[in-house]
Amino acid sequence: MLFVCYPKCSTCQKARAFLDARGAQYTLRDIKLEHPTEEELRLWHQKSGLPLKRFFNTSGLQYKALGLAQKLPTMSEDEQFALLATDGMLVKRPIVVTNDFVLVGFREADWSARV
């Protein structure tokens, strides 16, 4: 299991504590230091079953600074994937990646059902 997070994020800290309490084995990846590639994002999006917009950190400073709330609706999926791959801080976190599923954002009920 891959656990992609920003260690200073309180939600990521809660998610990590959740995984640790369950004894989950995972590899930690700091999203700011090693942001996801476009190929990874495409695969994760497909496995998650979520709309692509859910992969954007809509409460992040970069999202707001770039005015993405107005720009996303007119961007193609290819443009959105390319943009997400430029900066890990644009990506919603935490993310859990397994061979079978991807979880984006920490919702304890969703994670309890899968992890």
PDB file of C-alpha atoms in Angstrom:
ATOM      1  CA  MET A   1       0.000   0.000   0.000  1.00  0.00           C
ATOM      2  CA  LEU A   2       1.225   3.473  -0.889  1.00  0.00           C
ATOM      3  CA  PHE A   3       0.246   6.322   1.441  1.00  0.00           C
ATOM      4  CA  VAL A   4       0.677   9.678  -0.272  1.00  0.00           C
ATOM      5  CA  CYS A   5       0.422  12.637   2.065  1.00  0.00           C
ATOM      6  CA  TYR A   6       1.765  15.993   3.179  1.00  0.00           C
ATOM      7  CA  PRO A   7       3.171  15.313   6.667  1.00  0.00           C
ATOM      8  CA  LYS A   8       2.320  18.817   7.970  1.00  0.00           C
ATOM      9  CA  CYS A   9      -1.361  18.442   7.020  1.00  0.00           C
ATOM     10  CA  SER A  10      -3.584  17.659  10.016  1.00  0.00           C
ATOM     11  CA  THR A  11      -5.924  15.499   7.925  1.00  0.00           C
ATOM     12  CA  CYS A  12      -2.952  13.485   6.676  1.00  0.00           C
ATOM     13  CA  GLN A  13      -1.777  13.092  10.265  1.00  0.00           C
ATOM     14  CA  LYS A  14      -5.203  11.734  11.256  1.00  0.00           C
ATOM     15  CA  ALA A  15      -5.165   9.345   8.297  1.00  0.00           C
ATOM     16  CA  ARG A  16      -1.693   8.112   9.204  1.00  0.00           C
ATOM     17  CA  ALA A  17      -2.753   7.552  12.829  1.00  0.00           C
ATOM     18  CA  PHE A  18      -5.762   5.617  11.500  1.00  0.00           C
ATOM     19  CA  LEU A  19      -3.515   3.377   9.373  1.00  0.00           C
ATOM     20  CA  ASP A  20      -1.051   2.882  12.218  1.00  0.00           C
ATOM     21  CA  ALA A  21      -3.837   1.961  14.667  1.00  0.00           C
ATOM     22  CA  ARG A  22      -4.967  -0.736  12.223  1.00  0.00           C
ATOM     23  CA  GLY A  23      -1.444  -2.047  11.790  1.00  0.00           C
ATOM     24  CA  ALA A  24      -1.520  -1.303   8.073  1.00  0.00           C
ATOM     25  CA  GLN A  25       1.733  -1.782   6.190  1.00  0.00           C
ATOM     26  CA  TYR A  26       2.414   1.137   3.856  1.00  0.00           C
ATOM     27  CA  THR A  27       5.091   3.106   2.097  1.00  0.00           C
ATOM     28  CA  LEU A  28       4.922   6.816   2.937  1.00  0.00           C
ATOM     29  CA  ARG A  29       5.409   9.343   0.158  1.00  0.00           C
ATOM     30  CA  ASP A  30       5.565  13.093   0.799  1.00  0.00           C
ATOM     31  CA  ILE A  31       3.437  14.656  -1.940  1.00  0.00           C
ATOM     32  CA  LYS A  32       5.336  17.940  -1.800  1.00  0.00           C
ATOM     33  CA  LEU A  33       8.763  16.347  -2.256  1.00  0.00           C
ATOM     34  CA  GLU A  34       7.715  13.645  -4.718  1.00  0.00           C
ATOM     35  CA  HIS A  35       4.558  14.737  -6.491  1.00  0.00           C
ATOM     36  CA  PRO A  36       2.565  12.250  -8.551  1.00  0.00           C
ATOM     37  CA  THR A  37       3.349  11.943 -12.230  1.00  0.00           C
ATOM     38  CA  GLU A  38       0.697  12.420 -14.880  1.00  0.00           C
ATOM     39  CA  GLU A  39       0.746   8.673 -15.553  1.00  0.00           C
ATOM     40  CA  GLU A  40       0.230   7.877 -11.868  1.00  0.00           C
ATOM     41  CA  LEU A  41      -2.619  10.366 -11.618  1.00  0.00           C
ATOM     42  CA  ARG A  42      -4.351   8.848 -14.643  1.00  0.00           C
ATOM     43  CA  LEU A  43      -4.079   5.347 -13.181  1.00  0.00           C
ATOM     44  CA  TRP A  44      -5.202   6.470  -9.719  1.00  0.00           C
ATOM     45  CA  HIS A  45      -8.142   8.362 -11.199  1.00  0.00           C
ATOM     46  CA  GLN A  46      -9.248   5.287 -13.117  1.00  0.00           C
ATOM     47  CA  LYS A  47      -8.951   3.008 -10.047  1.00  0.00           C
ATOM     48  CA  SER A  48     -10.733   5.479  -7.763  1.00  0.00           C
ATOM     49  CA  GLY A  49     -13.924   5.780  -9.799  1.00  0.00           C
ATOM     50  CA  LEU A  50     -14.091   9.436  -8.718  1.00  0.00           C
ATOM     51  CA  PRO A  51     -14.611  12.511 -10.870  1.00  0.00           C
ATOM     52  CA  LEU A  52     -11.272  14.132 -11.761  1.00  0.00           C
ATOM     53  CA  LYS A  53     -12.235  17.298  -9.856  1.00  0.00           C
ATOM     54  CA  ARG A  54     -12.003  15.262  -6.605  1.00  0.00           C
ATOM     55  CA  PHE A  55      -8.245  14.986  -7.180  1.00  0.00           C
ATOM     56  CA  PHE A  56      -7.806  18.751  -6.809  1.00  0.00           C
ATOM     57  CA  ASN A  57      -7.022  20.236  -3.400  1.00  0.00           C
ATOM     58  CA  THR A  58      -9.774  22.845  -3.680  1.00  0.00           C
ATOM     59  CA  SER A  59      -8.929  24.403  -0.317  1.00  0.00           C
ATOM     60  CA  GLY A  60      -5.233  24.760  -1.143  1.00  0.00           C
ATOM     61  CA  LEU A  61      -3.431  28.044  -1.644  1.00  0.00           C
ATOM     62  CA  GLN A  62      -2.225  27.094  -5.141  1.00  0.00           C
ATOM     63  CA  TYR A  63      -5.731  26.166  -6.277  1.00  0.00           C
ATOM     64  CA  LYS A  64      -7.018  29.567  -5.154  1.00  0.00           C
ATOM     65  CA  ALA A  65      -4.012  31.526  -6.447  1.00  0.00           C
ATOM     66  CA  LEU A  66      -4.417  30.008  -9.910  1.00  0.00           C
ATOM     67  CA  GLY A  67      -8.171  30.705  -9.962  1.00  0.00           C
ATOM     68  CA  LEU A  68      -8.888  27.073 -10.743  1.00  0.00           C
ATOM     69  CA  ALA A  69     -12.497  27.215  -9.575  1.00  0.00           C
ATOM     70  CA  GLN A  70     -13.185  29.298 -12.681  1.00  0.00           C
ATOM     71  CA  LYS A  71     -10.690  27.604 -15.017  1.00  0.00           C
ATOM     72  CA  LEU A  72     -11.321  23.884 -14.410  1.00  0.00           C
ATOM     73  CA  PRO A  73     -14.731  23.721 -16.096  1.00  0.00           C
ATOM     74  CA  THR A  74     -13.198  24.874 -19.388  1.00  0.00           C
ATOM     75  CA  MET A  75     -10.048  22.738 -19.199  1.00  0.00           C
ATOM     76  CA  SER A  76      -9.773  19.382 -20.937  1.00  0.00           C
ATOM     77  CA  GLU A  77      -8.966  16.266 -18.894  1.00  0.00           C
ATOM     78  CA  ASP A  78      -5.517  16.190 -20.467  1.00  0.00           C
ATOM     79  CA  GLU A  79      -4.886  19.772 -19.343  1.00  0.00           C
ATOM     80  CA  GLN A  80      -6.134  18.961 -15.832  1.00  0.00           C
ATOM     81  CA  PHE A  81      -3.888  15.904 -15.502  1.00  0.00           C
ATOM     82  CA  ALA A  82      -0.896  17.881 -16.788  1.00  0.00           C
ATOM     83  CA  LEU A  83      -1.578  20.673 -14.285  1.00  0.00           C
ATOM     84  CA  LEU A  84      -1.998  18.274 -11.348  1.00  0.00           C
ATOM     85  CA  ALA A  85       1.352  16.692 -12.189  1.00  0.00           C
ATOM     86  CA  THR A  86       3.181  20.024 -11.907  1.00  0.00           C
ATOM     87  CA  ASP A  87       2.699  20.537  -8.166  1.00  0.00           C
ATOM     88  CA  GLY A  88       1.853  18.030  -5.453  1.00  0.00           C
ATOM     89  CA  MET A  89       0.177  20.762  -3.429  1.00  0.00           C
ATOM     90  CA  LEU A  90      -2.571  20.947  -6.081  1.00  0.00           C
ATOM     91  CA  VAL A  91      -3.480  17.313  -5.399  1.00  0.00           C
ATOM     92  CA  LYS A  92      -6.065  16.317  -2.786  1.00  0.00           C
ATOM     93  CA  ARG A  93      -4.548  14.309   0.003  1.00  0.00           C
ATOM     94  CA  PRO A  94      -4.101  11.910   1.613  1.00  0.00           C
ATOM     95  CA  ILE A  95      -4.219   9.204  -1.021  1.00  0.00           C
ATOM     96  CA  VAL A  96      -4.046   5.458  -0.445  1.00  0.00           C
ATOM     97  CA  VAL A  97      -3.064   3.396  -3.468  1.00  0.00           C
ATOM     98  CA  THR A  98      -3.353  -0.392  -3.585  1.00  0.00           C
ATOM     99  CA  ASN A  99      -3.488  -2.891  -6.429  1.00  0.00           C
ATOM    100  CA  ASP A 100      -7.289  -2.927  -6.174  1.00  0.00           C
ATOM    101  CA  PHE A 101      -8.416   0.554  -5.175  1.00  0.00           C
ATOM    102  CA  VAL A 102      -7.495   4.193  -4.558  1.00  0.00           C
ATOM    103  CA  LEU A 103      -8.868   6.369  -1.755  1.00  0.00           C
ATOM    104  CA  VAL A 104      -8.618  10.153  -2.050  1.00  0.00           C
ATOM    105  CA  GLY A 105      -9.105  12.385   0.986  1.00  0.00           C
ATOM    106  CA  PHE A 106      -9.643  10.977   4.460  1.00  0.00           C
ATOM    107  CA  ARG A 107     -13.167   9.887   5.294  1.00  0.00           C
ATOM    108  CA  GLU A 108     -12.929   7.428   8.164  1.00  0.00           C
ATOM    109  CA  ALA A 109     -16.061   5.519   7.154  1.00  0.00           C
ATOM    110  CA  ASP A 110     -14.761   4.985   3.614  1.00  0.00           C
ATOM    111  CA  TRP A 111     -11.329   3.990   4.829  1.00  0.00           C
ATOM    112  CA  SER A 112     -12.753   1.615   7.466  1.00  0.00           C
ATOM    113  CA  ALA A 113     -14.585  -0.264   4.730  1.00  0.00           C
ATOM    114  CA  ARG A 114     -11.404  -0.695   2.631  1.00  0.00           C
ATOM    115  CA  VAL A 115      -8.308  -0.618   4.851  1.00  0.00           C
TER     116      VAL A 115
END
